[in-house]
PDB file of C-alpha atoms and ligand atoms in Angstrom:
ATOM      1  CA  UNK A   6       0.000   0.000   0.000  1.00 59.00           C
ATOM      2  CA  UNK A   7       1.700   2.953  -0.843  1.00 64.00           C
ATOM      3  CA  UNK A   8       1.979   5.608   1.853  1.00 69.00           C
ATOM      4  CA  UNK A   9       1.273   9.663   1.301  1.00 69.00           C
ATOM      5  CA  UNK A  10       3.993  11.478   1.855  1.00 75.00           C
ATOM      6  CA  UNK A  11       3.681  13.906   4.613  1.00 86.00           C
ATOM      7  CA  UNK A  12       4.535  17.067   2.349  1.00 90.00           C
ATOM      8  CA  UNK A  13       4.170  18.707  -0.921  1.00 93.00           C
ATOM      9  CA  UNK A  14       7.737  20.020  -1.314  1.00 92.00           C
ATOM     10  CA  UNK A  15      11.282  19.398  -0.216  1.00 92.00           C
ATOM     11  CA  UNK A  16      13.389  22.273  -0.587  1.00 93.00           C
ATOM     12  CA  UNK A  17      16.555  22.405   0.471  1.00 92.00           C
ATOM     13  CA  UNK A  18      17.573  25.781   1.753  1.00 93.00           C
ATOM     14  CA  UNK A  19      21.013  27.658   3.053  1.00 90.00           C
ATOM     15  CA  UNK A  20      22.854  29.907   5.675  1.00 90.00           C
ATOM     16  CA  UNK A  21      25.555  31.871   4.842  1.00 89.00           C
ATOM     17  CA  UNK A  22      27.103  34.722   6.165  1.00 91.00           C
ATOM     18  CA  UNK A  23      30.351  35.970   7.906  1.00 90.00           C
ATOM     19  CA  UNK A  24      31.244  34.509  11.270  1.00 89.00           C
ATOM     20  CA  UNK A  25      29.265  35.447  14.204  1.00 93.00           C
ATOM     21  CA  UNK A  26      26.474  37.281  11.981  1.00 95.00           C
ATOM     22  CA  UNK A  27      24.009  34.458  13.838  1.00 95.00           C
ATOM     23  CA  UNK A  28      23.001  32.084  11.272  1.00 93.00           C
ATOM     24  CA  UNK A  29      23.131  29.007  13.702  1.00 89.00           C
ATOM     25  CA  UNK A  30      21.128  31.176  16.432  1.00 93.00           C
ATOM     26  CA  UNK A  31      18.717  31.713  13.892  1.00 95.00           C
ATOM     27  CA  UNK A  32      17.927  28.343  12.200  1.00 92.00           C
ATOM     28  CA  UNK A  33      17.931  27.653  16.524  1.00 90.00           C
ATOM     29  CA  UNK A  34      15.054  29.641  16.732  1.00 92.00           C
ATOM     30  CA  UNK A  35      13.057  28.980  13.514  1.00 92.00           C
ATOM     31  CA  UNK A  36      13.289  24.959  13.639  1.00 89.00           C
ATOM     32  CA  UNK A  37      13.548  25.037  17.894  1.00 83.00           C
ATOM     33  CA  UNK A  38      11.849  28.570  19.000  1.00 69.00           C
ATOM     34  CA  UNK A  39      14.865  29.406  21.725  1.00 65.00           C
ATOM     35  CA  UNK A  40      17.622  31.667  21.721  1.00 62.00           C
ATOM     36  CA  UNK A  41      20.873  30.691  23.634  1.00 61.00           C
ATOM     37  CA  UNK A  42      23.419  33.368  24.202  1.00 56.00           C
ATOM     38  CA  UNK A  43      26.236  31.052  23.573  1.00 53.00           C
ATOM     39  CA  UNK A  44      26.619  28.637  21.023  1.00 50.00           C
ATOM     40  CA  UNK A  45      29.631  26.792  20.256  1.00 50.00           C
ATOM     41  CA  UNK A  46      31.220  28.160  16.598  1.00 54.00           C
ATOM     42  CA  UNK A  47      29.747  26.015  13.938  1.00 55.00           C
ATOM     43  CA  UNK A  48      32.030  23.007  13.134  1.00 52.00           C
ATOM     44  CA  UNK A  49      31.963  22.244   9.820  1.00 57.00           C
ATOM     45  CA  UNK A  50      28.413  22.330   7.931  1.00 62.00           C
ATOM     46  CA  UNK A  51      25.157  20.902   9.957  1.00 69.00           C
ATOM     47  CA  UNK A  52      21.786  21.496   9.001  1.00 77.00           C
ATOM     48  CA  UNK A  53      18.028  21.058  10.286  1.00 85.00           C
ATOM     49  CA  UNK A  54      14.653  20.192   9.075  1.00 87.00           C
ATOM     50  CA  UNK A  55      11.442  21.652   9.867  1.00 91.00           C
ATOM     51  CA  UNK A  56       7.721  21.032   7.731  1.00 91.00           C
ATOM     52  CA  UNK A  57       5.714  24.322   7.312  1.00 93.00           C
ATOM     53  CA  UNK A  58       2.823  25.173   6.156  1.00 93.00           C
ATOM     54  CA  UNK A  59       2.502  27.628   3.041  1.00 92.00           C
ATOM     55  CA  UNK A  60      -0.150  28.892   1.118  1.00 87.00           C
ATOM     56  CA  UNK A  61      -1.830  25.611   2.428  1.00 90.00           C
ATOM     57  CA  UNK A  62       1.309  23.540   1.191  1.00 91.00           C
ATOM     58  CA  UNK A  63       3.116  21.346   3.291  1.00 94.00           C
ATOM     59  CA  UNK A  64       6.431  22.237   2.605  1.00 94.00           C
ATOM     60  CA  UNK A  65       9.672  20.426   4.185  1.00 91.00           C
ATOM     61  CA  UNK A  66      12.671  22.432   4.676  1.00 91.00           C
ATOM     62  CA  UNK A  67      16.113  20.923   4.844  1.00 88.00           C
ATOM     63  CA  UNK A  68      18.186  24.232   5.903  1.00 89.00           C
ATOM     64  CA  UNK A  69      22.113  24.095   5.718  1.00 85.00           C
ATOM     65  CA  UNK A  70      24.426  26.012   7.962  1.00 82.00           C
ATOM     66  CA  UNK A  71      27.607  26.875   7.232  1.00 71.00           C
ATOM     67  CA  UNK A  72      30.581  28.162   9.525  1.00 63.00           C
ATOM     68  CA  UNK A  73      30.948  31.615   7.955  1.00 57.00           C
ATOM     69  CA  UNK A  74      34.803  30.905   7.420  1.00 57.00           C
ATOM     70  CA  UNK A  75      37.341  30.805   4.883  1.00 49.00           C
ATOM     71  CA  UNK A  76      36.608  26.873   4.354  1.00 51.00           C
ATOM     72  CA  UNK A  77      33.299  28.643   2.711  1.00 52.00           C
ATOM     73  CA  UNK A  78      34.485  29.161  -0.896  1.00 54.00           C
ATOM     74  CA  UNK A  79      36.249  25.102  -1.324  1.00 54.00           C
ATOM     75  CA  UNK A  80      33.035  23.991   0.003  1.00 54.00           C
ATOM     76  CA  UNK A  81      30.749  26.072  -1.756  1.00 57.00           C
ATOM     77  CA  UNK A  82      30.332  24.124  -4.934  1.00 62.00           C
ATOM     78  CA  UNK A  83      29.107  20.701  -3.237  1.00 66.00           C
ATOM     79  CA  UNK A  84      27.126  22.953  -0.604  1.00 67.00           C
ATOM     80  CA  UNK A  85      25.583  25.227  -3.044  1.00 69.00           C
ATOM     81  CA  UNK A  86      24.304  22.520  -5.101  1.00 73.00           C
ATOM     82  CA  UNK A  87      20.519  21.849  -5.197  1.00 81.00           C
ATOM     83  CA  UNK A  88      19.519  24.472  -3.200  1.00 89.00           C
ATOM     84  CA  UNK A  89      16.570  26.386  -4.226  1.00 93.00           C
ATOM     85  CA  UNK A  90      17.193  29.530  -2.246  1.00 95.00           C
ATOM     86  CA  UNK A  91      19.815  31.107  -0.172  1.00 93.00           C
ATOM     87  CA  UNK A  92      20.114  33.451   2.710  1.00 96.00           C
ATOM     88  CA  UNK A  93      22.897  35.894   3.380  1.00 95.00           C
ATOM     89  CA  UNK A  94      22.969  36.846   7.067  1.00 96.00           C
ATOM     90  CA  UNK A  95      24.932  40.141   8.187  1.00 97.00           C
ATOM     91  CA  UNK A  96      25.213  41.799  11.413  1.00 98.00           C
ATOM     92  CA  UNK A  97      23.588  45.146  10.984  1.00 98.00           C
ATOM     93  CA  UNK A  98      26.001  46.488  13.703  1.00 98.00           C
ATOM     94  CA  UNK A  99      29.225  45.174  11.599  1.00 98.00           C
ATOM     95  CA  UNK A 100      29.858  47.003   8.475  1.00 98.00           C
ATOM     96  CA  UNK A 101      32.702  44.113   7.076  1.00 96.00           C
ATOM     97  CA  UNK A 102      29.904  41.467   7.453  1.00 96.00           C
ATOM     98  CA  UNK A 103      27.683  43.263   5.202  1.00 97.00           C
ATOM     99  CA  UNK A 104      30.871  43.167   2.430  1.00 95.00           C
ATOM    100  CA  UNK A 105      30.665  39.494   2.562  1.00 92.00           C
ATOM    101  CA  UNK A 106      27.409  39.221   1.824  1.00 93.00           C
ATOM    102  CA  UNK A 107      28.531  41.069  -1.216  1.00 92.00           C
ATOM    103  CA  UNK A 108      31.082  38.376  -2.051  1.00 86.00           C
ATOM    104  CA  UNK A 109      28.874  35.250  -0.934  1.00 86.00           C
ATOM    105  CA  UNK A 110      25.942  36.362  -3.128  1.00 89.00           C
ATOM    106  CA  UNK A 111      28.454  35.911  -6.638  1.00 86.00           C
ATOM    107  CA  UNK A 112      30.116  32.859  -5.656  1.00 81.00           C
ATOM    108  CA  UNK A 113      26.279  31.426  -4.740  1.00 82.00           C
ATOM    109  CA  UNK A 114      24.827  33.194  -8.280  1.00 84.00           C
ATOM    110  CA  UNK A 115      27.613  31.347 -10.404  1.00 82.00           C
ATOM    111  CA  UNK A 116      27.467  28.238  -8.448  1.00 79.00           C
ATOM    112  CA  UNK A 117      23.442  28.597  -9.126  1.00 83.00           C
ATOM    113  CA  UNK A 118      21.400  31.227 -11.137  1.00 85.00           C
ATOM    114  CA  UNK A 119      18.051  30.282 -10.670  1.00 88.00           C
ATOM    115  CA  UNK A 120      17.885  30.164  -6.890  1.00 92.00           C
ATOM    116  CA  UNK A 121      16.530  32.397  -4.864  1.00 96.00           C
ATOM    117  CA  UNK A 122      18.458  34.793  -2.965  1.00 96.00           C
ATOM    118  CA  UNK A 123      17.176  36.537   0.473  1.00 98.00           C
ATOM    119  CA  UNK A 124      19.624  39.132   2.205  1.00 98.00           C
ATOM    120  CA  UNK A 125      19.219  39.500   6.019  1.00 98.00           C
ATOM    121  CA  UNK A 126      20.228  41.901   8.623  1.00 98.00           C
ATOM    122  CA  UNK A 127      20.516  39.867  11.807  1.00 98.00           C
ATOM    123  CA  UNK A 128      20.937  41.626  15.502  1.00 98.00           C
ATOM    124  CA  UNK A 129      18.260  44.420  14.683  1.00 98.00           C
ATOM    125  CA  UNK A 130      17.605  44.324  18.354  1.00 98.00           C
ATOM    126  CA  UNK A 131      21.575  46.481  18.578  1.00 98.00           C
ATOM    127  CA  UNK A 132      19.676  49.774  17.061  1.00 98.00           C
ATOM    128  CA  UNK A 133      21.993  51.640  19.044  1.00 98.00           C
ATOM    129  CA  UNK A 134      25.268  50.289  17.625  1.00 98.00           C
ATOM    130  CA  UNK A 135      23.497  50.031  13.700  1.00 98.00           C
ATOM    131  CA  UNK A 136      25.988  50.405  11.342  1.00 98.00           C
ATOM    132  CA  UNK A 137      24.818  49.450   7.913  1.00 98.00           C
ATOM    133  CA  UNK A 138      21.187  51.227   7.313  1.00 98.00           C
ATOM    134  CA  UNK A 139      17.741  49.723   6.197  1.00 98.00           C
ATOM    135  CA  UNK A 140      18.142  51.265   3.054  1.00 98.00           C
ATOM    136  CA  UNK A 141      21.155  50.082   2.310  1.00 98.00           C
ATOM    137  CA  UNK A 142      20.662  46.725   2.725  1.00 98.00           C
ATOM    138  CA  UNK A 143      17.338  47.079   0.815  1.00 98.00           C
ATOM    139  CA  UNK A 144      18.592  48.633  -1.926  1.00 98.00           C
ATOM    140  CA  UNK A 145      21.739  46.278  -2.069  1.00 98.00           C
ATOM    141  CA  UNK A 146      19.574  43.187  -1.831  1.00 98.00           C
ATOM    142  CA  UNK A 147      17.230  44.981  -4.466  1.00 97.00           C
ATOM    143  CA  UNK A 148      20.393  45.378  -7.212  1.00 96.00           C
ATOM    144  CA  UNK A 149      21.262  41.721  -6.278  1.00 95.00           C
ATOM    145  CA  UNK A 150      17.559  40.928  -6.752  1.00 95.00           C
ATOM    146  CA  UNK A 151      17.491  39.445  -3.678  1.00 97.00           C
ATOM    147  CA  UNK A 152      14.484  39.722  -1.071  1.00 98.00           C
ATOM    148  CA  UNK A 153      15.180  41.207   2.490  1.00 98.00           C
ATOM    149  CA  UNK A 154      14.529  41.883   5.789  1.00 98.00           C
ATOM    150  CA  UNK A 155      15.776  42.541   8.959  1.00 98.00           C
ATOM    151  CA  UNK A 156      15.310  40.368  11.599  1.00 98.00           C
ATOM    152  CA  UNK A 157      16.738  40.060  15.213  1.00 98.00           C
ATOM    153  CA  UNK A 158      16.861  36.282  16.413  1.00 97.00           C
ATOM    154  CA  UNK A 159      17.545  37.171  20.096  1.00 97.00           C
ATOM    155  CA  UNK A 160      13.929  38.684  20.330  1.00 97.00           C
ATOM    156  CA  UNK A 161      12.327  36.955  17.275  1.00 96.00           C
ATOM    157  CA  UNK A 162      11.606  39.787  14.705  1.00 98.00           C
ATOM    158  CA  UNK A 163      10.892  38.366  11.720  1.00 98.00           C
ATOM    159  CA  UNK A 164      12.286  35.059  11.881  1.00 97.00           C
ATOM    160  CA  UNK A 165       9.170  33.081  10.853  1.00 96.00           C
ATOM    161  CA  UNK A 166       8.535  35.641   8.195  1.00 97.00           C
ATOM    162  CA  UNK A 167      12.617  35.190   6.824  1.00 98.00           C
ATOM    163  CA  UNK A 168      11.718  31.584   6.033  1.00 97.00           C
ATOM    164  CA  UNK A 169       8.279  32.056   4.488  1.00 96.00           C
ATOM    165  CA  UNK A 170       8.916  34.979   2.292  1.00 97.00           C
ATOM    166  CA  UNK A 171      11.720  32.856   1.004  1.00 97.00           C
ATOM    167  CA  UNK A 172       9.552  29.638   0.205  1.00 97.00           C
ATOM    168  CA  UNK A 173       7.047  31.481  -0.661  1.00 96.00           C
ATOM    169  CA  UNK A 174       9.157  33.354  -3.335  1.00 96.00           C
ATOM    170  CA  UNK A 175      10.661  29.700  -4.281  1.00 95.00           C
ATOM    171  CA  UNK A 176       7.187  28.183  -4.493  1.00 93.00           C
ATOM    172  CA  UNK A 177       5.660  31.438  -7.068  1.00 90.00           C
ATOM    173  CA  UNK A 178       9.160  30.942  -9.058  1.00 86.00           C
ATOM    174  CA  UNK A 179       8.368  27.322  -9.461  1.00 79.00           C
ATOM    175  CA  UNK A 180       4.634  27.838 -10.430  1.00 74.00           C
ATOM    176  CA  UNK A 181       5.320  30.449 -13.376  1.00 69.00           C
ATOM    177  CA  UNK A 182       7.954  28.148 -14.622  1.00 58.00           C
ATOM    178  CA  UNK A 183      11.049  30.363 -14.130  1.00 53.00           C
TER     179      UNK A 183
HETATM  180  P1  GTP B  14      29.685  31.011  13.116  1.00 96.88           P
HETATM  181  O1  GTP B  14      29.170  29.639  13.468  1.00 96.88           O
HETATM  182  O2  GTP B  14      30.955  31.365  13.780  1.00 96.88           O
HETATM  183  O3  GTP B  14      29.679  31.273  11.636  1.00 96.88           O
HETATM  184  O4  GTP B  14      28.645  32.067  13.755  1.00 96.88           O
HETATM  185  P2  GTP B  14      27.100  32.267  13.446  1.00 96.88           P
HETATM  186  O5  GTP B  14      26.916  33.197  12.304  1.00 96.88           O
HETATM  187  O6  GTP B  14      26.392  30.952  13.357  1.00 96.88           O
HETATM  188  O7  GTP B  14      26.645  33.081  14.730  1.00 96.88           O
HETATM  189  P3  GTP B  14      25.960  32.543  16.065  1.00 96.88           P
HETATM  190  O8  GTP B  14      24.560  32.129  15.808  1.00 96.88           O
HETATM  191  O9  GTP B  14      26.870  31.559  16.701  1.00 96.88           O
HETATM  192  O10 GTP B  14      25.905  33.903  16.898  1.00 96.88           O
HETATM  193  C1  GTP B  14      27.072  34.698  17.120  1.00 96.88           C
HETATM  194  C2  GTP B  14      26.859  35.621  18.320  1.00 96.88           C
HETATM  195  O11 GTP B  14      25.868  36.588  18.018  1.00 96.88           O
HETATM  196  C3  GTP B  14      26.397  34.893  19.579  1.00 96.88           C
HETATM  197  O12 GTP B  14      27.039  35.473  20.692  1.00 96.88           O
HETATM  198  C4  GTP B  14      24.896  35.174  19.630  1.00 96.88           C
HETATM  199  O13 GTP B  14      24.410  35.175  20.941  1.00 96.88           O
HETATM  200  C5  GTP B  14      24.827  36.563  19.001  1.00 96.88           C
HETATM  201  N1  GTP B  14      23.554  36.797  18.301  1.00 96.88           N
HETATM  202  C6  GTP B  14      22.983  36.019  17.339  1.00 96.88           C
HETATM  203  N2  GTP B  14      21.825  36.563  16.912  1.00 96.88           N
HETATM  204  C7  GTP B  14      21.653  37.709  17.619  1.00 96.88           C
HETATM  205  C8  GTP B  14      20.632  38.725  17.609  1.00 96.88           C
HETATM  206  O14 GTP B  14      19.631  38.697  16.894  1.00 96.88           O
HETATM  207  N3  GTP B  14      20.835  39.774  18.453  1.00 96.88           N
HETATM  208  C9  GTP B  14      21.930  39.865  19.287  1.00 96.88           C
HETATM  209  N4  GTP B  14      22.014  40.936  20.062  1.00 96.88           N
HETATM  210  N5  GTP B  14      22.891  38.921  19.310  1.00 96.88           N
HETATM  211  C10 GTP B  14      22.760  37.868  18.488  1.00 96.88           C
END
């Protein structure tokens, strides 16, 4: 008897970023819902899996994270491939991270042109200590054609909303055939 599986879509999603931007304590807090204020540095690549539910599709996600350091570019082939989207974490109070991005985003577009890119400025809880703008990183993700947002995974801004605008974006893409 064959068995239903128990979603519509796999997709198979990634975290990259510069070191300490907080990609790990943000796939934490979208697959688990905590924030820890220490994590060990990533070792490696590790990732985690967590079924949504979008525009009343059950939709898997297998997300990849990466440890934001110079190991990224020899890996980046094998860990690029088959994704179907991408997001680029900076730390809104760290100008340098935001450069990376920059960097990350044409390795990931040669390595794969038809995913879809999302740009995100982590630690928006720091307003205080903000050092790369809203606008900026909208209108940098906008030339990259890239979504964004701004999220803070310490007080869960926008978290949730990082992941579905992505699928969401994947799942249209898919639909008209792109
Ligand atoms: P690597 O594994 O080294 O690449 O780091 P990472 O990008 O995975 O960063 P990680 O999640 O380990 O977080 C780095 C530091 O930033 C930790 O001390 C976190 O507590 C802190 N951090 C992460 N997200 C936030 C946030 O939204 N706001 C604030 N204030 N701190 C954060």
């Amino acid at each position: 008897m064959a068995v239903a599986p128990a979603y519509d879509y796999l997709l198979k999603l990634l975290l990259a970023g510069d070191a300490k931007t907080g990609k790990t304590c943000l796939l934490i807090r979208f697959t688990e819902d905590v924030f820890h204020s220490i994590y060990i540095s990533t070792i490696g690549i590790d990732f985690k899996v967590r079924t949504i539910e979008v525009d009343e599709k059950r939709v898997k996600l297998q997300i990849w994270d990466t440890d934001g350091q110079e190991r990224f570019r020899e890996i980046s082939q094998a860990y690029y491939r088959g994704a179907m989207g991408a997001i680029f974490v900076y730390d809104i109070t760290n100008e340098d991270s935001f450069k990376v991005v920059d960097q990350m985003l044409s390795v990931f577009k040669e390595e794969n042109p038809h995913a879809v890119g999302m740009v995100v400025g982590n630690k928006c809880d720091l307003e205080n200590a903000r050092a790369v703008s809203s606008e900026q990183g909208q209108s940098f993700a906008g030339e990259r054609g890239c979504l964004f947002i701004e999220t803070s995974a310490k007080d869960d801004v926008n978290v949730e909303k990082m992941v579905v605008d992505l699928v969401e974006a994947i799942l249209s893409r898919r639909e008209g055939g792109e």
